[in-house]
Tab-separated table of C-alpha atoms in Angstrom:
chain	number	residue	atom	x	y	z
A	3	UNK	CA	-57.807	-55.165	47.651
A	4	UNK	CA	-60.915	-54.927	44.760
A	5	UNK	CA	-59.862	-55.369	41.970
A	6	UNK	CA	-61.547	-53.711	39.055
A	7	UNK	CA	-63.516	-56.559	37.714
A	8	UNK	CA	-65.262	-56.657	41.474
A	9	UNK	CA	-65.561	-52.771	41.858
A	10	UNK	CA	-69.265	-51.780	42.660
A	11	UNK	CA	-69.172	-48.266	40.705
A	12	UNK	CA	-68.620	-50.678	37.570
A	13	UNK	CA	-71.512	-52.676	38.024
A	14	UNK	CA	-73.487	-49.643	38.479
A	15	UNK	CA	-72.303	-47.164	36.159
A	16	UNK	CA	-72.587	-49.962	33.191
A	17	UNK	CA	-76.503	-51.124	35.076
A	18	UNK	CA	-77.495	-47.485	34.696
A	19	UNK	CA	-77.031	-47.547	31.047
A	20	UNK	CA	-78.487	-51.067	29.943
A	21	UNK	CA	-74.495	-52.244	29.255
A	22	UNK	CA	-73.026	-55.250	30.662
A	23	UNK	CA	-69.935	-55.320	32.554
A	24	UNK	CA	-67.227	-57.577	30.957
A	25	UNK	CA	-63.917	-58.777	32.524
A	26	UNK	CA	-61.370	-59.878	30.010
A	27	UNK	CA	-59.252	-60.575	33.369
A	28	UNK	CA	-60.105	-59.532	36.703
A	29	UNK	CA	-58.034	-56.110	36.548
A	30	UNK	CA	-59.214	-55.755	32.380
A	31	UNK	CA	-62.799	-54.708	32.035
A	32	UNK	CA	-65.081	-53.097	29.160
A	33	UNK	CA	-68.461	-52.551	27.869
A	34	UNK	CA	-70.275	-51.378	24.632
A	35	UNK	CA	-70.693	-47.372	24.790
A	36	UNK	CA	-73.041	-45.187	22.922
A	37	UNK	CA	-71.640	-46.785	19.566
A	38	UNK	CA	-72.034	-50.840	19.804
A	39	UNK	CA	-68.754	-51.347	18.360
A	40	UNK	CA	-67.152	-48.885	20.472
A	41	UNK	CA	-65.838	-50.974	23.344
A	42	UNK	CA	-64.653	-48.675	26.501
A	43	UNK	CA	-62.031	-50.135	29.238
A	44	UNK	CA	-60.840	-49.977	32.119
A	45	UNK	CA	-57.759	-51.769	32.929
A	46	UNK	CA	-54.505	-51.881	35.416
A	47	UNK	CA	-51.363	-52.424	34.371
A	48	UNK	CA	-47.663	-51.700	35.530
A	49	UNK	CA	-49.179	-50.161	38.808
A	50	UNK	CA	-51.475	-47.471	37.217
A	51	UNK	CA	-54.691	-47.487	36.188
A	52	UNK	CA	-56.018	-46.685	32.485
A	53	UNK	CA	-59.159	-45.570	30.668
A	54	UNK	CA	-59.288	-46.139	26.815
A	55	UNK	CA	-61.332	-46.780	24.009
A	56	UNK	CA	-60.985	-49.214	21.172
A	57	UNK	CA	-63.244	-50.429	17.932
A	58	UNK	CA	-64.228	-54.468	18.092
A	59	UNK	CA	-60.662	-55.147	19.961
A	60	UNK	CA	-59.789	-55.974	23.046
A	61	UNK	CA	-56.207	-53.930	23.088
A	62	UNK	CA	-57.673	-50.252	23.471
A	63	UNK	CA	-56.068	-47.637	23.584
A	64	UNK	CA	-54.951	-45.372	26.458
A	65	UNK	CA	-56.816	-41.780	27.264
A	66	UNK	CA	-56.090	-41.217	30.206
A	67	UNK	CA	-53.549	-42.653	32.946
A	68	UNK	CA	-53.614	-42.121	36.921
A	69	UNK	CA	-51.719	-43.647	40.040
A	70	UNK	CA	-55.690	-44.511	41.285
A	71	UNK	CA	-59.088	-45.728	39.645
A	72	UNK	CA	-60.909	-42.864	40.998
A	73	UNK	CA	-59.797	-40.470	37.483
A	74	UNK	CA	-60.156	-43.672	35.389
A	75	UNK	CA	-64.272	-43.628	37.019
A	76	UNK	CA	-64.461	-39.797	35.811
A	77	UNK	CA	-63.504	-40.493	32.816
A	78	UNK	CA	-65.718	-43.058	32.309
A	79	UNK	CA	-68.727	-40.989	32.970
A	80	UNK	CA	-67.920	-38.451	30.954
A	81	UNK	CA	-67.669	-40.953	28.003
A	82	UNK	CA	-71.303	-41.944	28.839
A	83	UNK	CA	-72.456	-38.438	29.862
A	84	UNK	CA	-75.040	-38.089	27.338
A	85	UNK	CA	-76.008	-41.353	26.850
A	86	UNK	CA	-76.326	-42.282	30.714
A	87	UNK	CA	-79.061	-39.154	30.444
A	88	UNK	CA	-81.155	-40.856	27.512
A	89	UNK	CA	-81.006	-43.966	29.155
A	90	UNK	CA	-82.955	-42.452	32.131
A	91	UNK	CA	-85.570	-41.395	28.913
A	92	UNK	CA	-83.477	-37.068	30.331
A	93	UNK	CA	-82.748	-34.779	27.374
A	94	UNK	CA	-78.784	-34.564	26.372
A	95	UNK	CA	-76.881	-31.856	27.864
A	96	UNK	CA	-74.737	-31.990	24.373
A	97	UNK	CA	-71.256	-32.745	24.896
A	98	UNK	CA	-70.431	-35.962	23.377
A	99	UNK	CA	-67.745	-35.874	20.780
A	100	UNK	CA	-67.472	-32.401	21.407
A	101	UNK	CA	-64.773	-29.906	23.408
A	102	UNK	CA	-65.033	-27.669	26.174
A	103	UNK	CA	-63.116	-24.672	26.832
A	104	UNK	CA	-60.580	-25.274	29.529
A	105	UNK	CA	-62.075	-25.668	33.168
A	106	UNK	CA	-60.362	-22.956	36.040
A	107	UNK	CA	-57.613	-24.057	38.027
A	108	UNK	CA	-56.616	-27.128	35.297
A	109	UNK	CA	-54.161	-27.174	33.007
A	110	UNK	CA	-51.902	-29.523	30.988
A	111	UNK	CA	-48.130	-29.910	30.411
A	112	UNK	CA	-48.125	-30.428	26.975
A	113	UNK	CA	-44.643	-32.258	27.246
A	114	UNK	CA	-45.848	-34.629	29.862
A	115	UNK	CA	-49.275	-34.851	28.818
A	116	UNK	CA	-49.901	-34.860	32.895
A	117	UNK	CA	-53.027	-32.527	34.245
A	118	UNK	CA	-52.382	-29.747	37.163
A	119	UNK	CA	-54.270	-28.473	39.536
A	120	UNK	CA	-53.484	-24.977	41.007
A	121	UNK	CA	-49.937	-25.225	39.538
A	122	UNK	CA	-49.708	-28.785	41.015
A	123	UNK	CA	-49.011	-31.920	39.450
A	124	UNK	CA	-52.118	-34.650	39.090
A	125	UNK	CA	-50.628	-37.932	38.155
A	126	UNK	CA	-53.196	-37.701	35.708
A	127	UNK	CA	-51.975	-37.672	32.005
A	128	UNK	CA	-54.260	-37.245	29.168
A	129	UNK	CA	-53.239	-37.304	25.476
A	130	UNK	CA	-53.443	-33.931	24.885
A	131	UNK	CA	-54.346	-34.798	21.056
A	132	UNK	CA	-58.349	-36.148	22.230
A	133	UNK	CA	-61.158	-34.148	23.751
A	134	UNK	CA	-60.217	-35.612	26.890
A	135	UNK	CA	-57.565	-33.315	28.124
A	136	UNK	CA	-60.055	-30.408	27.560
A	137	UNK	CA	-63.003	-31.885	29.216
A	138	UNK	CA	-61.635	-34.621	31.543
A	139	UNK	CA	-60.514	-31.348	34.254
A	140	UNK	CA	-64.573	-30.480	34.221
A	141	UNK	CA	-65.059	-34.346	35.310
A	142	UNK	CA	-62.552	-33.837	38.249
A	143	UNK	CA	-64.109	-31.815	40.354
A	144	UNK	CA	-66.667	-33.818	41.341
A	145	UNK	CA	-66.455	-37.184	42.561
A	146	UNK	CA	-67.622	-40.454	40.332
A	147	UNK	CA	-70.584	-40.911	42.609
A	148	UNK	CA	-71.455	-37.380	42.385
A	149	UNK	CA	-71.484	-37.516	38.634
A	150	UNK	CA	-73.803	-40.232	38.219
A	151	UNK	CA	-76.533	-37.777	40.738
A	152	UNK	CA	-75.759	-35.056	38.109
A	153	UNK	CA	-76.348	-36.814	35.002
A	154	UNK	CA	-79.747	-37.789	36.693
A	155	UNK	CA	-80.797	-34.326	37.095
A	156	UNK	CA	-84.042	-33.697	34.949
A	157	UNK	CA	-83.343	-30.287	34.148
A	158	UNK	CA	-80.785	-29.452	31.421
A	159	UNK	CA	-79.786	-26.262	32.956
A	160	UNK	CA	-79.520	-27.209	36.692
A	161	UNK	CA	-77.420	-30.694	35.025
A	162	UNK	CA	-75.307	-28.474	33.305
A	163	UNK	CA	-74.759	-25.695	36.518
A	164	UNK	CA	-74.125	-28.824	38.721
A	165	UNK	CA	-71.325	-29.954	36.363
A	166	UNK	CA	-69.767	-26.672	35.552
A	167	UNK	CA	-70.900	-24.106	37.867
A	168	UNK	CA	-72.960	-22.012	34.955
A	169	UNK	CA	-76.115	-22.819	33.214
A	170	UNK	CA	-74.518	-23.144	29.576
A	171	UNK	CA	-71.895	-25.338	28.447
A	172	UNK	CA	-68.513	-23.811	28.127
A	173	UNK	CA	-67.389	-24.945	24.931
A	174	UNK	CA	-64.241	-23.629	23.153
């Protein structure tokens, strides 16, 4: 089994962006976003997998929680989105720190905080209070590998029909 520490999407997602990988443990990793002091994880605990931010500590967190690290990935590109596109010298797309409208076929139990699909449930919960419930769904369609091709996209437009199916960003 890889753990999380060894997992090659890590090494290459956090490569892409001029960030080093760090393992606090071998199923505890982070590196330095955007924002130097904003650490981003990625960690395993209790049998599910995590994604979370935290500022100059090593106890983030959680945004998001799923039963695999696959979600965990998605979410980790969309926290570098932007960034990962000026650090290949590509103009923004704009969504940092920002939220989208809701993407079709997602929604949330609000109660649960868990994501759904067509009516069906994700094991993916989200606090529903951070811009990742909104735009995490948008990051879920398309697998982590497949994200990393779009944010490489030169053109704005084609990036941002590649992501969400339309050429402008569907914010709220």
């Amino acid at each position: 089994m890889t753990t999380i520490s060894d997992d090659e999407f890590m090494t290459t997602l956090t490569s892409l962006i001029n960030r080093p990988l760090k393992a606090l443990n071998e199923d505890h990793v982070y590196f330095h976003g955007p924002d130097p002091q904003i650490m981003i994880h990625a960690w395993r605990e209790d049998g599910f997998y995590f994604g979370g931010t935290s500022e100059r500590s090593y106890d983030p967190g959680p945004e998001v929680r799923a039963n695999d690290l696959t979600p965990v990935k998605q979410w980790l590109v969309m926290e570098v989105f932007d960034f990962l596109r000026l650090s290949h010298h590509l103009k923004e797309i704009g969504i940092a720190f920002r939220r989208l409208s809701p993407a079709p076929n997602w929604t949330q139990n609000l109660e649960m905080g868990e994501l759904f699909y067509e009516g069906s449930a994700s094991g993916i919960l989200a606090d529903d209070s951070s811009r990742t419930a909104a735009n995490l769904p948008w990051f879920l369609n398309h697998s982590p590998e497949r994200l990393l091709e779009i944010a490489r996209i030169e053109s704005t437009k084609e990036a941002r029909q590649a992501l969400f199916g339309t050429p402008r960003i569907p914010f709220v």
